[in-house]
mmCIF file of C-alpha atoms and ligand atoms in Angstrom:
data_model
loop_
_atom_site.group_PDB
_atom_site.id
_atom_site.type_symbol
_atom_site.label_atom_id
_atom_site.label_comp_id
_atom_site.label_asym_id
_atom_site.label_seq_id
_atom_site.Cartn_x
_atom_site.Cartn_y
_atom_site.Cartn_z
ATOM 1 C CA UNK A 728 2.278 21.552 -5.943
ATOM 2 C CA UNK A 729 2.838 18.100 -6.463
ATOM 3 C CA UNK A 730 0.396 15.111 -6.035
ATOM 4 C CA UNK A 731 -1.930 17.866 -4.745
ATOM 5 C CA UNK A 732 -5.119 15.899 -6.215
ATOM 6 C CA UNK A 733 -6.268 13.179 -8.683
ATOM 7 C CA UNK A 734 -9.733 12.782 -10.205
ATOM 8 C CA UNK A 735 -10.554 9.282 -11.601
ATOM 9 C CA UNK A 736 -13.682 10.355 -13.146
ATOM 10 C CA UNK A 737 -16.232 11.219 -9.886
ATOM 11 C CA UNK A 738 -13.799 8.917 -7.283
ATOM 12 C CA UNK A 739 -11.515 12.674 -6.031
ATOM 13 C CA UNK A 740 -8.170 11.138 -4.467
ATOM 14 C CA UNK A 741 -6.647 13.829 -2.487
ATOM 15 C CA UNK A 742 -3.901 14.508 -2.128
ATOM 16 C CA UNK A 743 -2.841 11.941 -4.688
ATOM 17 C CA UNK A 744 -0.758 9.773 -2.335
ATOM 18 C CA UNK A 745 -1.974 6.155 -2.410
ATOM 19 C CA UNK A 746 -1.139 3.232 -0.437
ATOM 20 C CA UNK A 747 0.116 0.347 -2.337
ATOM 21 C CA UNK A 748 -1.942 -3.086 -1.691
ATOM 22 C CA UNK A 749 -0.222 -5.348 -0.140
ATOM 23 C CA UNK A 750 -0.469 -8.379 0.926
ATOM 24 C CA UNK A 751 -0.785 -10.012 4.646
ATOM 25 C CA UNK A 752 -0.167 -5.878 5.305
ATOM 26 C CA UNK A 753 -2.786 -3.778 4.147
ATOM 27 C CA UNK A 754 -6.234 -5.171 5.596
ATOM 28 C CA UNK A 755 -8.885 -3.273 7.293
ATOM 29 C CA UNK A 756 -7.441 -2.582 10.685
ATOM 30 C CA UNK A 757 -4.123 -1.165 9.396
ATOM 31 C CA UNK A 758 -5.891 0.842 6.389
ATOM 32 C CA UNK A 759 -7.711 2.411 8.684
ATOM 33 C CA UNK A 760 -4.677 3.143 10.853
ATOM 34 C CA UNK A 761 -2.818 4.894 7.960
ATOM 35 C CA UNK A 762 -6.319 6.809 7.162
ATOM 36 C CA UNK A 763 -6.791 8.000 10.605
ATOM 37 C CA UNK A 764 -2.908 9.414 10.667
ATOM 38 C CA UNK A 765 -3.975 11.515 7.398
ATOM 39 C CA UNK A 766 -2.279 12.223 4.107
ATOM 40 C CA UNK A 767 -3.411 9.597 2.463
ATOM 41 C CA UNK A 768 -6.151 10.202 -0.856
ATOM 42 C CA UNK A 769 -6.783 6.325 -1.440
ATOM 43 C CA UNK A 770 -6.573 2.728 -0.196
ATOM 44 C CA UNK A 771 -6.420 -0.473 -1.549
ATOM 45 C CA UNK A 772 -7.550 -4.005 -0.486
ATOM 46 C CA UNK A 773 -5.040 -6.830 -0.528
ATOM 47 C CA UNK A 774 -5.306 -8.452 -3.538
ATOM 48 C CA UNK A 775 -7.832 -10.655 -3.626
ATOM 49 C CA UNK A 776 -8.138 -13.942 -6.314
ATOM 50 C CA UNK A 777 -11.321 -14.177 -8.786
ATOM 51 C CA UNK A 778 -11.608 -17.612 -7.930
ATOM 52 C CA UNK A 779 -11.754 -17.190 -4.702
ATOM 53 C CA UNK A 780 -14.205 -15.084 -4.541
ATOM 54 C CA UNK A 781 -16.259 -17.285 -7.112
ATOM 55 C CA UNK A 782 -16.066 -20.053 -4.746
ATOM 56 C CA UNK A 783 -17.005 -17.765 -1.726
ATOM 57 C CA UNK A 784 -13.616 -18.624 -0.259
ATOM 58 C CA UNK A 785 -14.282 -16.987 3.444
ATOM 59 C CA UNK A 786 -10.679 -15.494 3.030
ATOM 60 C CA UNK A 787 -11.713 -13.922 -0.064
ATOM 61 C CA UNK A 788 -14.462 -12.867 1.728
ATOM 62 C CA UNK A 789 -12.774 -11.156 4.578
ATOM 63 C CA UNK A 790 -9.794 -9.283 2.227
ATOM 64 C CA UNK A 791 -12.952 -7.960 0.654
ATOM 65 C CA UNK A 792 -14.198 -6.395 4.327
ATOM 66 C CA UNK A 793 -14.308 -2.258 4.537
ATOM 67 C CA UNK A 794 -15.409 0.335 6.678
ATOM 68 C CA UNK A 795 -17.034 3.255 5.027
ATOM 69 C CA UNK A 796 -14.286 5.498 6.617
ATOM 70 C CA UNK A 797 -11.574 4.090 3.915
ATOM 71 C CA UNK A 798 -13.345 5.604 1.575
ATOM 72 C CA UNK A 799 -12.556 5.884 -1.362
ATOM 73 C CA UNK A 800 -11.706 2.505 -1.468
ATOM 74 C CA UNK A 801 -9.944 -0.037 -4.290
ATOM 75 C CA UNK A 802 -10.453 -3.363 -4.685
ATOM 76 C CA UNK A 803 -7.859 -5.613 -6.360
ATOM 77 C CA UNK A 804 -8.331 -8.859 -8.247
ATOM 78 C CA UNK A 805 -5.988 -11.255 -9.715
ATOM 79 C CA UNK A 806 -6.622 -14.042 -11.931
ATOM 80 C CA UNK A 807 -6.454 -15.101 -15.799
ATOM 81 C CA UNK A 808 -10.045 -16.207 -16.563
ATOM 82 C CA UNK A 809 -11.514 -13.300 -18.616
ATOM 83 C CA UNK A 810 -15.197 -14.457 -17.506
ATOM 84 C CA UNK A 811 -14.350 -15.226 -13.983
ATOM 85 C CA UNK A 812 -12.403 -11.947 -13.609
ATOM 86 C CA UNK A 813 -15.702 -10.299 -15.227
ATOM 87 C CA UNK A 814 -17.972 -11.886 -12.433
ATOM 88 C CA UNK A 815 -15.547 -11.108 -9.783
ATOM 89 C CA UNK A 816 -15.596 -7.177 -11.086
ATOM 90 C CA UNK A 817 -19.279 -7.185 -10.483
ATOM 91 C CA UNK A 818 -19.332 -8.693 -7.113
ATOM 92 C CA UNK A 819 -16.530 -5.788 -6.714
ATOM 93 C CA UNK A 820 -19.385 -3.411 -7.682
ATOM 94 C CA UNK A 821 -22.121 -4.721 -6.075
ATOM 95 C CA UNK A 822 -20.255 -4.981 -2.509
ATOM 96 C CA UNK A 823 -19.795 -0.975 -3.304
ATOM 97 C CA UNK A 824 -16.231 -0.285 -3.607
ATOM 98 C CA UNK A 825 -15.282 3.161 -5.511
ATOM 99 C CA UNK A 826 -13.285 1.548 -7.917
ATOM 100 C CA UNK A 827 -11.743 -1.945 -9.236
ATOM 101 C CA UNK A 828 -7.942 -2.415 -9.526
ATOM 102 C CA UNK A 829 -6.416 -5.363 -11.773
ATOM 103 C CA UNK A 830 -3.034 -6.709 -10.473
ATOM 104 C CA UNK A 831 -0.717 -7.238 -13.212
ATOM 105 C CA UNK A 832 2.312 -7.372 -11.377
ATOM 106 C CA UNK A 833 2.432 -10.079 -8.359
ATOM 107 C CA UNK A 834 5.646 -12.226 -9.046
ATOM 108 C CA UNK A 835 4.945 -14.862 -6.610
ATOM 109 C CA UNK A 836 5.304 -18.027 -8.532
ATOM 110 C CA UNK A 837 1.934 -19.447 -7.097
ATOM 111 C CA UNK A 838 0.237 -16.213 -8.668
ATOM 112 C CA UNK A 839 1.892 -15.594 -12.122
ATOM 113 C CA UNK A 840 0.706 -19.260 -13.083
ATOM 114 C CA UNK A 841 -3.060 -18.173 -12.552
ATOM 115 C CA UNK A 842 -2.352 -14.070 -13.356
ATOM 116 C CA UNK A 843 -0.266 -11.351 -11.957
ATOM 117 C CA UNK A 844 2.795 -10.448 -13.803
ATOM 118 C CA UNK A 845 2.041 -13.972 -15.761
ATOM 119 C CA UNK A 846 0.116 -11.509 -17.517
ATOM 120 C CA UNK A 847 2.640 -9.344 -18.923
ATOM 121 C CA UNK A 848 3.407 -12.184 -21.156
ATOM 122 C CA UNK A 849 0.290 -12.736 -22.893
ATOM 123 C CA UNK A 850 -0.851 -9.650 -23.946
ATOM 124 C CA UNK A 851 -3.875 -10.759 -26.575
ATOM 125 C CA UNK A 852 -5.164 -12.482 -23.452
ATOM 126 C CA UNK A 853 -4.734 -8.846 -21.442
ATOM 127 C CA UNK A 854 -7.105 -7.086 -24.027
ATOM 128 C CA UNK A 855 -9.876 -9.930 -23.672
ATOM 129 C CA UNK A 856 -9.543 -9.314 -19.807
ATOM 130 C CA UNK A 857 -9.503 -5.232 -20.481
ATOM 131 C CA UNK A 858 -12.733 -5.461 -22.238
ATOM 132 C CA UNK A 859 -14.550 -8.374 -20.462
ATOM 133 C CA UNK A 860 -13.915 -6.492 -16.839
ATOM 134 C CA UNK A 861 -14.718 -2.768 -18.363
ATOM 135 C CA UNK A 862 -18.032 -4.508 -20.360
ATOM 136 C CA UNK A 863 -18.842 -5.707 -16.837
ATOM 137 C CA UNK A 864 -18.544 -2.691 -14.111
ATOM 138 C CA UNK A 865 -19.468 1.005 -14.665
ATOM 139 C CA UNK A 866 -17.463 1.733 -11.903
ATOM 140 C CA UNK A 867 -13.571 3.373 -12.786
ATOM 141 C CA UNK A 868 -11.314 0.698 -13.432
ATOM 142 C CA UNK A 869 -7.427 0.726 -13.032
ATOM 143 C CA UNK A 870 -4.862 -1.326 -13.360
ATOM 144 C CA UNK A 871 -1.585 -2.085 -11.565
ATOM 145 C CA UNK A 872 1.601 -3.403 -13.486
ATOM 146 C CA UNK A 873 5.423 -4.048 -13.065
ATOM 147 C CA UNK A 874 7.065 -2.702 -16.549
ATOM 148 C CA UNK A 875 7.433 -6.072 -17.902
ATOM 149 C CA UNK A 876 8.627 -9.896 -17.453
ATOM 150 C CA UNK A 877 12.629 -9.357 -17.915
ATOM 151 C CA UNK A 878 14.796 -6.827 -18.978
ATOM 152 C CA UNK A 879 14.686 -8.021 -22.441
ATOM 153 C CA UNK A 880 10.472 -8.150 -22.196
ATOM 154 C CA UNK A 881 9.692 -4.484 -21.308
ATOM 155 C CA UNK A 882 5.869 -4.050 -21.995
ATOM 156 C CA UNK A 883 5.217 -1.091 -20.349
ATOM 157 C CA UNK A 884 4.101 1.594 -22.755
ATOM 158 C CA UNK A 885 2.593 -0.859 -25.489
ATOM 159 C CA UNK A 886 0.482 -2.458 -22.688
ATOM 160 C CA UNK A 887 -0.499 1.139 -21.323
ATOM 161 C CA UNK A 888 -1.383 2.392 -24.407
ATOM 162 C CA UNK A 889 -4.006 -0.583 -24.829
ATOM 163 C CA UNK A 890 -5.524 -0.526 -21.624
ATOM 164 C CA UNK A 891 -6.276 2.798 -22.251
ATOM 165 C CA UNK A 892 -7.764 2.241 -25.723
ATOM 166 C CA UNK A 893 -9.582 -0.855 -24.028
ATOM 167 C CA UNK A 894 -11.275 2.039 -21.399
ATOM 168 C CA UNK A 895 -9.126 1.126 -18.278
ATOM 169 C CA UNK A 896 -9.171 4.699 -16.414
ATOM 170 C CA UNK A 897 -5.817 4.732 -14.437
ATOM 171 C CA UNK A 898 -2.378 2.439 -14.642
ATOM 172 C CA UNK A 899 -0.166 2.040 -11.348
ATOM 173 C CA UNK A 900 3.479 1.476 -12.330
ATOM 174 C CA UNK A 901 5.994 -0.485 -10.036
ATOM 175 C CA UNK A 902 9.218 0.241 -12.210
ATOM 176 C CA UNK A 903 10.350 -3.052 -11.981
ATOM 177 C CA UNK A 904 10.465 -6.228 -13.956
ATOM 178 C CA UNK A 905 9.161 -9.484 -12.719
ATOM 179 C CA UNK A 906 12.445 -11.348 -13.082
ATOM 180 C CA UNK A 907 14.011 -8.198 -10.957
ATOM 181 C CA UNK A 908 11.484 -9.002 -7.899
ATOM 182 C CA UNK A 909 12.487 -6.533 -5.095
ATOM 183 C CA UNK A 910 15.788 -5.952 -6.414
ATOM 184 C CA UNK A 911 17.858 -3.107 -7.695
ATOM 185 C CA UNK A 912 16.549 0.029 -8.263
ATOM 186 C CA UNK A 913 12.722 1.045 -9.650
ATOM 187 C CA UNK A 914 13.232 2.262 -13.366
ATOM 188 C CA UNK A 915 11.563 5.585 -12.817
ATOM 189 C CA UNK A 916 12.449 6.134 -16.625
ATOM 190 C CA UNK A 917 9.905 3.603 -17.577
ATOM 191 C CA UNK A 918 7.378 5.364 -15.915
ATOM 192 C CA UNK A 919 8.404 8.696 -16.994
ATOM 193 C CA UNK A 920 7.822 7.099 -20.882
ATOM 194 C CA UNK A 921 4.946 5.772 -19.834
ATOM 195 C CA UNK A 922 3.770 9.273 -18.502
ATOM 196 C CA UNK A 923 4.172 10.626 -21.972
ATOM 197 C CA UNK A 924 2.660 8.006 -24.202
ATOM 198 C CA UNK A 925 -1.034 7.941 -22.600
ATOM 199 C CA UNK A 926 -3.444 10.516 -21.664
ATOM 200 C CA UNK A 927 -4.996 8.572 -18.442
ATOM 201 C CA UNK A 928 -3.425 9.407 -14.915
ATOM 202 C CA UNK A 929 -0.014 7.311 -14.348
ATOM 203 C CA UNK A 930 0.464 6.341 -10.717
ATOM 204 C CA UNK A 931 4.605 6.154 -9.876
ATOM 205 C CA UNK A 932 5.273 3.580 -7.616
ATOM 206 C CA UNK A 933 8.786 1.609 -6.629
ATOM 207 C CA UNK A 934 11.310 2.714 -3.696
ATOM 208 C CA UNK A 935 9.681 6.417 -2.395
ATOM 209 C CA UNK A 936 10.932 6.371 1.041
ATOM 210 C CA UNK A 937 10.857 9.758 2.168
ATOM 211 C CA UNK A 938 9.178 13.093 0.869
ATOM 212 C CA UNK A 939 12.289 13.747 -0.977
ATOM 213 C CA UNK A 940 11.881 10.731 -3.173
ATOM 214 C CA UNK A 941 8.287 11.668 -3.490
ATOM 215 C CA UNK A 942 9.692 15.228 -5.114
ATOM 216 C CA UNK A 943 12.035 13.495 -7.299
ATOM 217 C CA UNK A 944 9.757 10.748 -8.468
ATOM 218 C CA UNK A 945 7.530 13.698 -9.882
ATOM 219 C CA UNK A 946 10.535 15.993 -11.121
ATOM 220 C CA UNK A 947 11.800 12.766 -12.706
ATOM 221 C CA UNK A 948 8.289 11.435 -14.073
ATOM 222 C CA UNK A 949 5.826 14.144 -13.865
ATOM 223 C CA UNK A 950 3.139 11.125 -12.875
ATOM 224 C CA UNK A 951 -0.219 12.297 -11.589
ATOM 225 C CA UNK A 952 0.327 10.275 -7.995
ATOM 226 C CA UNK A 953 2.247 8.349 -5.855
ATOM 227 C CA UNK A 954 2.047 5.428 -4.687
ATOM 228 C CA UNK A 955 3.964 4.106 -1.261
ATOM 229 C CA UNK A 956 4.479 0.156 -0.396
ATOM 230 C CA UNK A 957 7.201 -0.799 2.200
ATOM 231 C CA UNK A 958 7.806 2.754 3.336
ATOM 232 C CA UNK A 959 3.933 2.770 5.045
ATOM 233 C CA UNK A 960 4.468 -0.504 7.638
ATOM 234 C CA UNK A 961 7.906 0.998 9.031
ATOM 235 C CA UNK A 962 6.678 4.677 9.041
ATOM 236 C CA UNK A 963 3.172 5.270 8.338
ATOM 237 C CA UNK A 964 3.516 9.182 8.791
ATOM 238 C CA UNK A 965 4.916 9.340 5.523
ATOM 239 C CA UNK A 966 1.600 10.341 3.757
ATOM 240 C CA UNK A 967 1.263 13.218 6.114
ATOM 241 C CA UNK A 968 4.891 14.133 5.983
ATOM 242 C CA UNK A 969 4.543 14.175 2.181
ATOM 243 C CA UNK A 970 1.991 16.728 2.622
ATOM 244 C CA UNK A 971 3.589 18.862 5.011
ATOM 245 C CA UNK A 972 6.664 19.152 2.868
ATOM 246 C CA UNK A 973 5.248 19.774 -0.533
ATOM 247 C CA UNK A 974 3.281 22.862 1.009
ATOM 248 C CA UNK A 975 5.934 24.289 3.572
ATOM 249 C CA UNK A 976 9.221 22.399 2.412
ATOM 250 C CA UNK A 977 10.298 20.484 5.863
ATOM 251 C CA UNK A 978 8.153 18.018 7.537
ATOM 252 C CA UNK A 979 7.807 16.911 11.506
ATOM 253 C CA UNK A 980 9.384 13.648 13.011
ATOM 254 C CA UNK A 981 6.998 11.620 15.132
ATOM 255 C CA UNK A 982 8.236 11.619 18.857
ATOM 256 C CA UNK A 983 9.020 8.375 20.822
ATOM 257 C CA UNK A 984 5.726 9.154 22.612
ATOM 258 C CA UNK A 985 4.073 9.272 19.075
ATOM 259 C CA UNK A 986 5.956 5.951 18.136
ATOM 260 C CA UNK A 987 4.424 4.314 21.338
ATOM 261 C CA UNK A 988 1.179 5.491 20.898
ATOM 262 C CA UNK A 989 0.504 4.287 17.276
ATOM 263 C CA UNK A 990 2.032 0.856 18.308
ATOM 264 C CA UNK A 991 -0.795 0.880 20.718
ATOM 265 C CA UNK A 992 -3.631 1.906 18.896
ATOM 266 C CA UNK A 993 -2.750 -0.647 16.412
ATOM 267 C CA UNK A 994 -2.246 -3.401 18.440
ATOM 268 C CA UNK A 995 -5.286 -2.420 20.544
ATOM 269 C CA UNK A 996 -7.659 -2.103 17.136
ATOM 270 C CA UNK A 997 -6.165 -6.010 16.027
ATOM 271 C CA UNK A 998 -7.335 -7.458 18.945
ATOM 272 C CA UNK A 999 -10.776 -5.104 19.084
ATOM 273 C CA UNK A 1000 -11.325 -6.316 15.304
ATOM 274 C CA UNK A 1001 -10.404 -10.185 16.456
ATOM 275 C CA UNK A 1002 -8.386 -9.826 13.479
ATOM 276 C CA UNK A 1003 -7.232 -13.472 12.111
ATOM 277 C CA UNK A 1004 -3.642 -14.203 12.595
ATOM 278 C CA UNK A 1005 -3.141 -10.861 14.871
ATOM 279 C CA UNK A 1006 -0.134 -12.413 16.864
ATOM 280 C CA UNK A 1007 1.770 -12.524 13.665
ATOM 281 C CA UNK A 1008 0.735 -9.291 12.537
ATOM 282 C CA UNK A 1009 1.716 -7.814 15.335
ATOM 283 C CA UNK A 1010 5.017 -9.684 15.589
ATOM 284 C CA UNK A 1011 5.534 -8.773 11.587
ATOM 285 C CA UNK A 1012 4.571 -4.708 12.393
ATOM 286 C CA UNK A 1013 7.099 -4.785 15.421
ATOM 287 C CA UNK A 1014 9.571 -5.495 12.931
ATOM 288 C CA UNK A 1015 9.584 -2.992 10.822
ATOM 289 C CA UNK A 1016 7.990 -0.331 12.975
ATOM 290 C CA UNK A 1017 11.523 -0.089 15.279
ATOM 291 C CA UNK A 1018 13.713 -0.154 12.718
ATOM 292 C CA UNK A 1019 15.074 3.029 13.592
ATOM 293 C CA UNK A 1020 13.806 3.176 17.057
ATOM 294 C CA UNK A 1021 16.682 3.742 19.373
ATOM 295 C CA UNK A 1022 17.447 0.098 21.008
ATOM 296 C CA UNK A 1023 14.645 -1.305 18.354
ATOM 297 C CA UNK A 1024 16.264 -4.293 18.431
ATOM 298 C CA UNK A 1025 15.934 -5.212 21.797
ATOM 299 C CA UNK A 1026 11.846 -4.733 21.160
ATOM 300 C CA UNK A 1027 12.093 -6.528 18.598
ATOM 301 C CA UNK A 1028 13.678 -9.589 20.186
ATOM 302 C CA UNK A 1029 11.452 -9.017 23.261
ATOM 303 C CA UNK A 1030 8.152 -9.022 20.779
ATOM 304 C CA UNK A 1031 9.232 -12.154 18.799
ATOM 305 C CA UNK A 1032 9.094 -14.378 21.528
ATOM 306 C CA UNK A 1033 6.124 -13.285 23.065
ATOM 307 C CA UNK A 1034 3.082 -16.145 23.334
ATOM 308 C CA UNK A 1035 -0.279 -14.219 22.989
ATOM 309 C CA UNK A 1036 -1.599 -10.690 21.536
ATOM 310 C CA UNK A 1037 -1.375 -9.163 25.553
ATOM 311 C CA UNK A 1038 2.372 -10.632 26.150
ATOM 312 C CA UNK A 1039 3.238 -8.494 23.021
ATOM 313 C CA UNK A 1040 1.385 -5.720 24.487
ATOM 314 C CA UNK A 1041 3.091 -5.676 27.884
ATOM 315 C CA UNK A 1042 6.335 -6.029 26.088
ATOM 316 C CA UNK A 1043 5.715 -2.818 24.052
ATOM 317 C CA UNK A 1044 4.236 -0.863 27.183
ATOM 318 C CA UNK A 1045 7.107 -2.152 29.184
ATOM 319 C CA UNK A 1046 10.176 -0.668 26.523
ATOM 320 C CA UNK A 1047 8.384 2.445 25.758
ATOM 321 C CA UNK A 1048 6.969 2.700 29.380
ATOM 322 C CA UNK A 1049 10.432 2.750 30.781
ATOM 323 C CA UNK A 1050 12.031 4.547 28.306
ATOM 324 C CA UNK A 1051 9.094 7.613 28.375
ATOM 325 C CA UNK A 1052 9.879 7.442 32.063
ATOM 326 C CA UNK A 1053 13.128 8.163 31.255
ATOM 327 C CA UNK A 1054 12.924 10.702 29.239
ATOM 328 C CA UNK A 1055 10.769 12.354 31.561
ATOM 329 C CA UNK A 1056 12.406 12.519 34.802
ATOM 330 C CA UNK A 1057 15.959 13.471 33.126
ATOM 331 C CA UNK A 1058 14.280 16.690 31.716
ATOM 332 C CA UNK A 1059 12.818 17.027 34.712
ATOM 333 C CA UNK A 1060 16.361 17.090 36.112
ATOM 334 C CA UNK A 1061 17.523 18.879 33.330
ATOM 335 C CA UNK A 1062 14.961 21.960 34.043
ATOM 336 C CA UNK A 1063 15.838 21.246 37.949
ATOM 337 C CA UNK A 1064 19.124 22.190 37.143
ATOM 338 C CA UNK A 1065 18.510 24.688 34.621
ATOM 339 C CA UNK A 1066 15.881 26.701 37.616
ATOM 340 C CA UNK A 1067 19.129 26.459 40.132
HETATM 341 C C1 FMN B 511 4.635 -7.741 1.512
HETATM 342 C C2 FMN B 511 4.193 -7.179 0.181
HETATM 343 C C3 FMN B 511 2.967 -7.542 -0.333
HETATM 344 C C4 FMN B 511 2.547 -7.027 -1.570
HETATM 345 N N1 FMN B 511 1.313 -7.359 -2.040
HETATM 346 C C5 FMN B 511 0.844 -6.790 -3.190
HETATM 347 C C6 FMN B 511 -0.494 -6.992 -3.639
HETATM 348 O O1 FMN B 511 -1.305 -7.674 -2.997
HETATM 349 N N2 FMN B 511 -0.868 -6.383 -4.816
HETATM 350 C C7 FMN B 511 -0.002 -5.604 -5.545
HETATM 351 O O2 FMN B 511 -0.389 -5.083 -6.596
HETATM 352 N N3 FMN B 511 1.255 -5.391 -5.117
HETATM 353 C C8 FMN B 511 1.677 -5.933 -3.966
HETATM 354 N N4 FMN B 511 2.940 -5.631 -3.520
HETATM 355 C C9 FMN B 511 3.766 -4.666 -4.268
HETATM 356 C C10 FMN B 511 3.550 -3.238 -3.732
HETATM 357 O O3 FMN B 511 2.202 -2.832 -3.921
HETATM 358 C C11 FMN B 511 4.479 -2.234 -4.440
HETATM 359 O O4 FMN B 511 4.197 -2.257 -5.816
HETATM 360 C C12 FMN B 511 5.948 -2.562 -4.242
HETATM 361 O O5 FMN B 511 6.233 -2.884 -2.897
HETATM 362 C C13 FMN B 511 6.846 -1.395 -4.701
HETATM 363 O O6 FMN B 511 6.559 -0.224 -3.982
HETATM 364 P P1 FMN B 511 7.483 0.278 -2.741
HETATM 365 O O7 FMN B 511 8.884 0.410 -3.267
HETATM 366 O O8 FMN B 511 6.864 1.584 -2.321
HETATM 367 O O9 FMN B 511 7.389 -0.795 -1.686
HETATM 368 C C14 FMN B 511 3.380 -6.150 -2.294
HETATM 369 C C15 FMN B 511 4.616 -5.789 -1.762
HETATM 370 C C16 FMN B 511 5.035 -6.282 -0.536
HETATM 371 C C17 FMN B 511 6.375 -5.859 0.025
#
């Protein structure tokens, strides 16, 4: 079977479905979320920048908040200074996460000036990081990389191949280039040649939507994981559903009733957590959660212009309120008539 489990050294991710940092998305309250629905092996922090944590930014700080429930648990840095990135790997260790993740692969122009997928391009600078953050933690390390700058600069394989001579213990794939940001199609072949030229597990990642894609990513690549981004936020069953259908084959839809009540307990946990920035959140989740919701948009529009956290509540409990009711009483007609 499939992604049924990954070992990075003692840190057991099973099954080997992994949600993909990201940022303003993945913090505590909605990594716990996805945890909670099941299916999922490992988490990752929002990236999080060396510098900032250096300077004891207090958002550094608080991307760097877990609960020992998300366990295990990645942390990911970005930055370019090999010593500062070493410093910020031991912090990483010391505030007990179960392994550290390099990004390698933002393309956010702010980002690739001080690291990210800047990297890609320099990679004599890479190995000093490599060895600098792996002389530094004895926790696993991984990293986390887009296959190169531009078509014409694919790095993938040479770049894999050192990280793994340099000790680095896992490598993450997104199968596209920087220059290629969210567009086109993930090169699944890069990953699949990456697969073959290194001995350490190779985490696919780039455009799984559904189980299906999950299947064909591993007929395609044989990769020892997978790793889901913008497929989590819109439906975060998809960990559970992968599991269901690489054991039986088919996989359950979540009801309206189920839709309603994860909107809920998410909104309800933001606001418990007095999560920074919740009203956006929330408005940002909305989004994507009802795409595919019958009359989402209406939601939607209803959610945008709400003023506080409890407007956008009341809004959500009034559309799936009315529309549970609904459902309700015409299958309670439906059996009225069916009893006649
Ligand atoms: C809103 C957003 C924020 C992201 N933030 C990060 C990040 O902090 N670190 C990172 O390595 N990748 C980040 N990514 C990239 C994802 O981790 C992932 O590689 C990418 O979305 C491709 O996977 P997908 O097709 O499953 O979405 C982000 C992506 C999105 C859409």
């Amino acid at each position: 079977m499939p992604f049924n489990e990954l070992r990075i050294r003692h840190v057991v991710i099973r099954p080997a479905h992994i949600l993909a940092p990201m940022a303003g998305i993945t913090d505590t309250v909605f990594r716990r979320f996805i945890k909670r629905l099941g299916g999922c092996g490992l988490i990752m922090t929002e990236f999080v920048s060396s510098e900032g944590m250096l300077r004891h930014n207090p958002r550094s700080e608080r991307y760097l908040y877990y609960t020992e429930e998300e366990r295990p648990i990645t942390a990911q840095v970005f930055g370019a200074d090999p010593d500062h990135l070493a410093e910020a790997a031991r912090l990483i260790e010391d505030l007990g996460f179960d392994l550290i993740d390099l990004n390698l692969g933002c393309p956010a122009k702010k980002v690739v000036k001080c690291g990210g997928s800047g990297l890609l391009r320099d990679l004599p600078l890479l190995k000093v990081i490599f060895e600098k953050i792996r002389a530094a933690v004895t926790i696993p390390f991984t990293i986390k990389i887009r296959i190169g700058w531009s078509d014409q600069e694919i790095v993938a394989v040479p770049l894999a191949r050192m990280a793994e001579d340099c000790g680095v213990e896992a490598i993450a794939v997104h199968g596209r280039t920087r220059l290629q940001g969210y567009s086109g199609r993930a090169r699944w072949d890069v990953i699949a040649e990456v697969k073959q030229s290194v001995r350490i597990p190779v985490i696919g990642n780039g455009d799984v939507m559904t189980p299906r894609d999950a299947a064909a990513l591993w007929e395609q690549t044989r990769c020892d994981a997978v790793m889901i981004g913008r497929a989590a936020p819109s439906n975060p069953w998809i960990f559970r559903q992968m599991e269901q259908y690489f054991r039986g084959g088919t996989y359950g839809e979540p009801t309206e009733a189920d839709r309603y009540r994860l909107i809920r307990d998410y909104y309800t946990l933001l606001v418990a957590e007095e999560t920074p920035g919740a009203l956006g959140k929330m408005k940002q989740f909305a989004s994507w959660f009802t795409h595919g919701v019958r009359n989402g948009a209406e939601l939607r529009r209803s959610v945008q212009s709400a003023v506080d956290c409890q407007q956008v509540i009341d809004r959500v409990d009034e559309f799936f309120g009315a529309r549970l009711a609904w459902s309700a009483s015409s299958c309670g007609r439906a059996n009225a008539h069916a009893g006649r």
